Amino acid sequence: MTLDELRLKLNALDAQLLSIIAERQADNIDIARAKRDAGLPTRDFRREREVLLRARDNASKAVSPLISAKP
């Protein structure tokens, strides 16, 4: 691939990431509504911890090999 093609690929990936982030934010709003309707508190520290630990674990599996790879 040429440099221009690689840059276009990164641009497309950036757009996908932003779209996924927007979708997640919308889902968070729906979750907050569902919690409010059920009379539950908005914050769930145990759930937040689970999400963060899973994200960290997934990131270390997905990113670490790329970082340590030599060109």
CSV table of N, CA, C and O in Angstrom, one decimal:
chain,number,residue,atom,x,y,z
A,1,MET,N,0.8,-1.2,0.0
A,1,MET,CA,0.0,0.0,0.0
A,1,MET,C,0.9,1.2,0.0
A,1,MET,O,1.9,1.3,0.6
A,2,THR,N,0.4,2.2,-0.7
A,2,THR,CA,1.1,3.5,-0.7
A,2,THR,C,0.8,4.3,0.6
A,2,THR,O,-0.2,4.0,1.3
A,3,LEU,N,1.6,5.3,0.8
A,3,LEU,CA,1.4,6.2,2.0
A,3,LEU,C,0.0,6.8,1.9
A,3,LEU,O,-0.7,6.9,3.0
A,4,ASP,N,-0.4,7.3,0.8
A,4,ASP,CA,-1.7,7.9,0.6
A,4,ASP,C,-2.8,6.9,0.9
A,4,ASP,O,-3.8,7.2,1.6
A,5,GLU,N,-2.7,5.7,0.5
A,5,GLU,CA,-3.7,4.6,0.7
A,5,GLU,C,-3.8,4.3,2.2
A,5,GLU,O,-4.9,4.1,2.8
A,6,LEU,N,-2.6,4.2,2.9
A,6,LEU,CA,-2.6,4.0,4.3
A,6,LEU,C,-3.3,5.1,5.1
A,6,LEU,O,-4.0,4.9,6.0
A,7,ARG,N,-3.0,6.3,4.7
A,7,ARG,CA,-3.6,7.5,5.3
A,7,ARG,C,-5.2,7.5,5.1
A,7,ARG,O,-5.9,7.8,6.0
A,8,LEU,N,-5.6,7.1,3.9
A,8,LEU,CA,-7.0,7.0,3.7
A,8,LEU,C,-7.7,5.9,4.6
A,8,LEU,O,-8.8,6.1,5.1
A,9,LYS,N,-6.9,4.8,4.7
A,9,LYS,CA,-7.4,3.7,5.6
A,9,LYS,C,-7.5,4.2,7.0
A,9,LYS,O,-8.5,4.0,7.7
A,10,LEU,N,-6.6,5.0,7.5
A,10,LEU,CA,-6.6,5.5,8.9
A,10,LEU,C,-7.8,6.5,9.0
A,10,LEU,O,-8.5,6.5,10.0
A,11,ASN,N,-8.0,7.3,8.0
A,11,ASN,CA,-9.1,8.2,8.0
A,11,ASN,C,-10.5,7.5,8.2
A,11,ASN,O,-11.3,7.9,8.9
A,12,ALA,N,-10.6,6.4,7.4
A,12,ALA,CA,-11.8,5.6,7.5
A,12,ALA,C,-12.0,5.0,8.9
A,12,ALA,O,-13.1,4.9,9.5
A,13,LEU,N,-10.9,4.5,9.4
A,13,LEU,CA,-10.9,3.9,10.8
A,13,LEU,C,-11.3,4.9,11.8
A,13,LEU,O,-12.1,4.7,12.7
A,14,ASP,N,-10.7,6.1,11.7
A,14,ASP,CA,-11.1,7.2,12.6
A,14,ASP,C,-12.6,7.5,12.6
A,14,ASP,O,-13.2,7.7,13.6
A,15,ALA,N,-13.2,7.5,11.4
A,15,ALA,CA,-14.6,7.8,11.2
A,15,ALA,C,-15.4,6.7,11.9
A,15,ALA,O,-16.4,6.9,12.6
A,16,GLN,N,-15.0,5.4,11.7
A,16,GLN,CA,-15.7,4.3,12.4
A,16,GLN,C,-15.6,4.4,13.9
A,16,GLN,O,-16.6,4.1,14.6
A,17,LEU,N,-14.4,4.7,14.4
A,17,LEU,CA,-14.3,4.9,15.9
A,17,LEU,C,-15.2,5.9,16.4
A,17,LEU,O,-15.9,5.7,17.4
A,18,LEU,N,-15.3,7.1,15.7
A,18,LEU,CA,-16.2,8.1,16.2
A,18,LEU,C,-17.7,7.7,16.1
A,18,LEU,O,-18.5,8.0,17.0
A,19,SER,N,-18.0,7.0,15.1
A,19,SER,CA,-19.4,6.5,15.0
A,19,SER,C,-19.7,5.5,16.1
A,19,SER,O,-20.8,5.5,16.7
A,20,ILE,N,-18.8,4.6,16.5
A,20,ILE,CA,-19.0,3.7,17.6
A,20,ILE,C,-19.1,4.4,18.9
A,20,ILE,O,-19.9,4.1,19.8
A,21,ILE,N,-18.3,5.4,19.1
A,21,ILE,CA,-18.3,6.2,20.3
A,21,ILE,C,-19.7,6.9,20.5
A,21,ILE,O,-20.3,6.9,21.5
A,22,ALA,N,-20.2,7.5,19.4
A,22,ALA,CA,-21.5,8.1,19.4
A,22,ALA,C,-22.6,7.1,19.7
A,22,ALA,O,-23.5,7.4,20.5
A,23,GLU,N,-22.5,5.9,19.1
A,23,GLU,CA,-23.5,4.9,19.4
A,23,GLU,C,-23.4,4.5,20.9
A,23,GLU,O,-24.5,4.3,21.5
A,24,ARG,N,-22.2,4.4,21.5
A,24,ARG,CA,-22.1,4.0,22.9
A,24,ARG,C,-22.7,5.1,23.8
A,24,ARG,O,-23.4,4.8,24.8
A,25,GLN,N,-22.5,6.4,23.4
A,25,GLN,CA,-23.1,7.5,24.2
A,25,GLN,C,-24.6,7.4,24.1
A,25,GLN,O,-25.3,7.6,25.2
A,26,ALA,N,-25.2,7.1,23.0
A,26,ALA,CA,-26.6,7.0,22.9
A,26,ALA,C,-27.1,5.9,23.7
A,26,ALA,O,-28.2,6.0,24.4
A,27,ASP,N,-26.4,4.8,23.7
A,27,ASP,CA,-26.8,3.6,24.6
A,27,ASP,C,-26.7,4.0,26.1
A,27,ASP,O,-27.6,3.6,26.9
A,28,ASN,N,-25.7,4.8,26.4
A,28,ASN,CA,-25.6,5.2,27.8
A,28,ASN,C,-26.8,6.0,28.2
A,28,ASN,O,-27.3,5.9,29.4
A,29,ILE,N,-27.3,6.9,27.4
A,29,ILE,CA,-28.5,7.7,27.7
A,29,ILE,C,-29.7,6.7,27.9
A,29,ILE,O,-30.5,6.9,28.8
A,30,ASP,N,-29.8,5.7,27.0
A,30,ASP,CA,-30.9,4.8,27.2
A,30,ASP,C,-30.8,4.0,28.5
A,30,ASP,O,-31.8,3.7,29.2
A,31,ILE,N,-29.6,3.6,28.9
A,31,ILE,CA,-29.4,2.9,30.1
A,31,ILE,C,-29.8,3.8,31.3
A,31,ILE,O,-30.4,3.4,32.3
A,32,ALA,N,-29.4,5.1,31.3
A,32,ALA,CA,-29.7,6.0,32.3
A,32,ALA,C,-31.2,6.1,32.5
A,32,ALA,O,-31.8,6.2,33.6
A,33,ARG,N,-31.9,6.2,31.4
A,33,ARG,CA,-33.4,6.3,31.4
A,33,ARG,C,-34.0,5.0,32.0
A,33,ARG,O,-34.9,5.1,32.9
A,34,ALA,N,-33.5,3.9,31.6
A,34,ALA,CA,-34.0,2.6,32.1
A,34,ALA,C,-33.7,2.5,33.7
A,34,ALA,O,-34.6,2.0,34.4
A,35,LYS,N,-32.6,3.0,34.1
A,35,LYS,CA,-32.3,2.9,35.5
A,35,LYS,C,-33.2,3.9,36.3
A,35,LYS,O,-33.7,3.5,37.3
A,36,ARG,N,-33.4,5.1,35.7
A,36,ARG,CA,-34.3,6.0,36.4
A,36,ARG,C,-35.7,5.5,36.5
A,36,ARG,O,-36.4,5.5,37.5
A,37,ASP,N,-36.2,4.8,35.4
A,37,ASP,CA,-37.5,4.3,35.3
A,37,ASP,C,-37.7,3.1,36.4
A,37,ASP,O,-38.8,2.9,36.9
A,38,ALA,N,-36.6,2.4,36.6
A,38,ALA,CA,-36.6,1.3,37.6
A,38,ALA,C,-36.3,1.8,39.0
A,38,ALA,O,-36.3,0.9,39.9
A,39,GLY,N,-36.1,3.0,39.2
A,39,GLY,CA,-35.8,3.6,40.5
A,39,GLY,C,-34.4,3.2,41.0
A,39,GLY,O,-34.1,3.2,42.2
A,40,LEU,N,-33.5,2.9,40.0
A,40,LEU,CA,-32.1,2.6,40.4
A,40,LEU,C,-31.2,3.8,40.3
A,40,LEU,O,-31.4,4.7,39.6
A,41,PRO,N,-30.1,3.8,41.1
A,41,PRO,CA,-29.2,4.9,41.0
A,41,PRO,C,-28.5,4.9,39.6
A,41,PRO,O,-28.3,3.8,39.0
A,42,THR,N,-28.1,6.1,39.2
A,42,THR,CA,-27.4,6.2,37.9
A,42,THR,C,-26.0,5.5,37.9
A,42,THR,O,-25.6,4.8,37.0
A,43,ARG,N,-25.3,5.8,39.0
A,43,ARG,CA,-23.9,5.2,39.1
A,43,ARG,C,-24.0,3.8,39.7
A,43,ARG,O,-24.7,3.5,40.7
A,44,ASP,N,-23.2,2.9,39.1
A,44,ASP,CA,-23.0,1.6,39.6
A,44,ASP,C,-21.5,1.3,39.6
A,44,ASP,O,-21.0,0.9,38.5
A,45,PHE,N,-20.9,1.5,40.7
A,45,PHE,CA,-19.4,1.5,40.8
A,45,PHE,C,-18.9,0.1,40.5
A,45,PHE,O,-17.9,-0.1,39.9
A,46,ARG,N,-19.6,-1.0,40.8
A,46,ARG,CA,-19.2,-2.3,40.5
A,46,ARG,C,-19.2,-2.6,39.0
A,46,ARG,O,-18.3,-3.1,38.5
A,47,ARG,N,-20.3,-2.1,38.4
A,47,ARG,CA,-20.4,-2.3,36.9
A,47,ARG,C,-19.3,-1.4,36.2
A,47,ARG,O,-18.6,-1.9,35.3
A,48,GLU,N,-19.0,-0.2,36.7
A,48,GLU,CA,-18.0,0.6,36.1
A,48,GLU,C,-16.6,-0.1,36.2
A,48,GLU,O,-15.9,-0.1,35.3
A,49,ARG,N,-16.4,-0.7,37.4
A,49,ARG,CA,-15.1,-1.4,37.6
A,49,ARG,C,-15.0,-2.6,36.6
A,49,ARG,O,-14.0,-2.8,36.0
A,50,GLU,N,-16.1,-3.3,36.4
A,50,GLU,CA,-16.1,-4.5,35.5
A,50,GLU,C,-15.8,-4.0,34.0
A,50,GLU,O,-15.0,-4.6,33.3
A,51,VAL,N,-16.4,-2.9,33.6
A,51,VAL,CA,-16.2,-2.3,32.3
A,51,VAL,C,-14.7,-1.9,32.1
A,51,VAL,O,-14.1,-2.2,31.1
A,52,LEU,N,-14.2,-1.2,33.1
A,52,LEU,CA,-12.8,-0.7,33.0
A,52,LEU,C,-11.8,-1.9,33.0
A,52,LEU,O,-10.9,-1.9,32.2
A,53,LEU,N,-12.0,-2.9,33.8
A,53,LEU,CA,-11.1,-4.0,33.8
A,53,LEU,C,-11.2,-4.8,32.5
A,53,LEU,O,-10.1,-5.2,32.0
A,54,ARG,N,-12.4,-5.0,32.0
A,54,ARG,CA,-12.5,-5.7,30.7
A,54,ARG,C,-11.9,-4.9,29.6
A,54,ARG,O,-11.2,-5.5,28.8
A,55,ALA,N,-12.1,-3.6,29.6
A,55,ALA,CA,-11.5,-2.8,28.6
A,55,ALA,C,-9.9,-2.8,28.6
A,55,ALA,O,-9.3,-3.0,27.6
A,56,ARG,N,-9.4,-2.8,29.8
A,56,ARG,CA,-7.9,-2.8,30.0
A,56,ARG,C,-7.4,-4.2,29.5
A,56,ARG,O,-6.4,-4.3,28.8
A,57,ASP,N,-8.1,-5.3,29.9
A,57,ASP,CA,-7.7,-6.6,29.5
A,57,ASP,C,-7.7,-6.7,28.0
A,57,ASP,O,-6.8,-7.2,27.4
A,58,ASN,N,-8.8,-6.3,27.4
A,58,ASN,CA,-9.0,-6.4,25.9
A,58,ASN,C,-7.9,-5.5,25.2
A,58,ASN,O,-7.3,-5.9,24.2
A,59,ALA,N,-7.6,-4.3,25.8
A,59,ALA,CA,-6.6,-3.4,25.2
A,59,ALA,C,-5.2,-4.1,25.2
A,59,ALA,O,-4.5,-4.0,24.3
A,60,SER,N,-4.9,-4.7,26.4
A,60,SER,CA,-3.6,-5.3,26.5
A,60,SER,C,-3.4,-6.4,25.5
A,60,SER,O,-2.3,-6.6,25.0
A,61,LYS,N,-4.5,-7.2,25.3
A,61,LYS,CA,-4.4,-8.3,24.3
A,61,LYS,C,-4.3,-7.8,22.9
A,61,LYS,O,-3.6,-8.4,22.1
A,62,ALA,N,-5.0,-6.7,22.6
A,62,ALA,CA,-5.1,-6.2,21.2
A,62,ALA,C,-3.9,-5.3,20.8
A,62,ALA,O,-3.5,-5.3,19.7
A,63,VAL,N,-3.4,-4.5,21.8
A,63,VAL,CA,-2.5,-3.5,21.4
A,63,VAL,C,-1.0,-3.9,21.7
A,63,VAL,O,-0.1,-3.6,21.0
A,64,SER,N,-0.8,-4.6,22.8
A,64,SER,CA,0.6,-5.0,23.2
A,64,SER,C,1.4,-5.6,22.1
A,64,SER,O,2.5,-5.3,21.9
A,65,PRO,N,0.8,-6.6,21.4
A,65,PRO,CA,1.6,-7.2,20.3
A,65,PRO,C,2.0,-6.2,19.2
A,65,PRO,O,3.1,-6.3,18.7
A,66,LEU,N,1.2,-5.2,19.0
A,66,LEU,CA,1.5,-4.2,17.9
A,66,LEU,C,2.6,-3.3,18.4
A,66,LEU,O,3.5,-2.9,17.6
A,67,ILE,N,2.6,-3.0,19.7
A,67,ILE,CA,3.6,-2.1,20.2
A,67,ILE,C,5.0,-2.7,20.2
A,67,ILE,O,5.9,-2.1,19.9
A,68,SER,N,5.0,-4.0,20.6
A,68,SER,CA,6.3,-4.7,20.7
A,68,SER,C,6.8,-5.1,19.3
A,68,SER,O,8.0,-5.5,19.2
A,69,ALA,N,6.0,-5.1,18.3
A,69,ALA,CA,6.4,-5.6,17.0
A,69,ALA,C,7.4,-4.6,16.4
A,69,ALA,O,7.2,-3.4,16.5
A,70,LYS,N,8.4,-5.1,15.8
A,70,LYS,CA,9.4,-4.3,15.2
A,70,LYS,C,9.2,-4.2,13.7
A,70,LYS,O,8.9,-5.2,13.1
A,71,PRO,N,9.4,-3.1,13.0
A,71,PRO,CA,9.1,-3.0,11.6
A,71,PRO,C,10.1,-3.8,10.8
A,71,PRO,O,11.1,-4.1,11.1
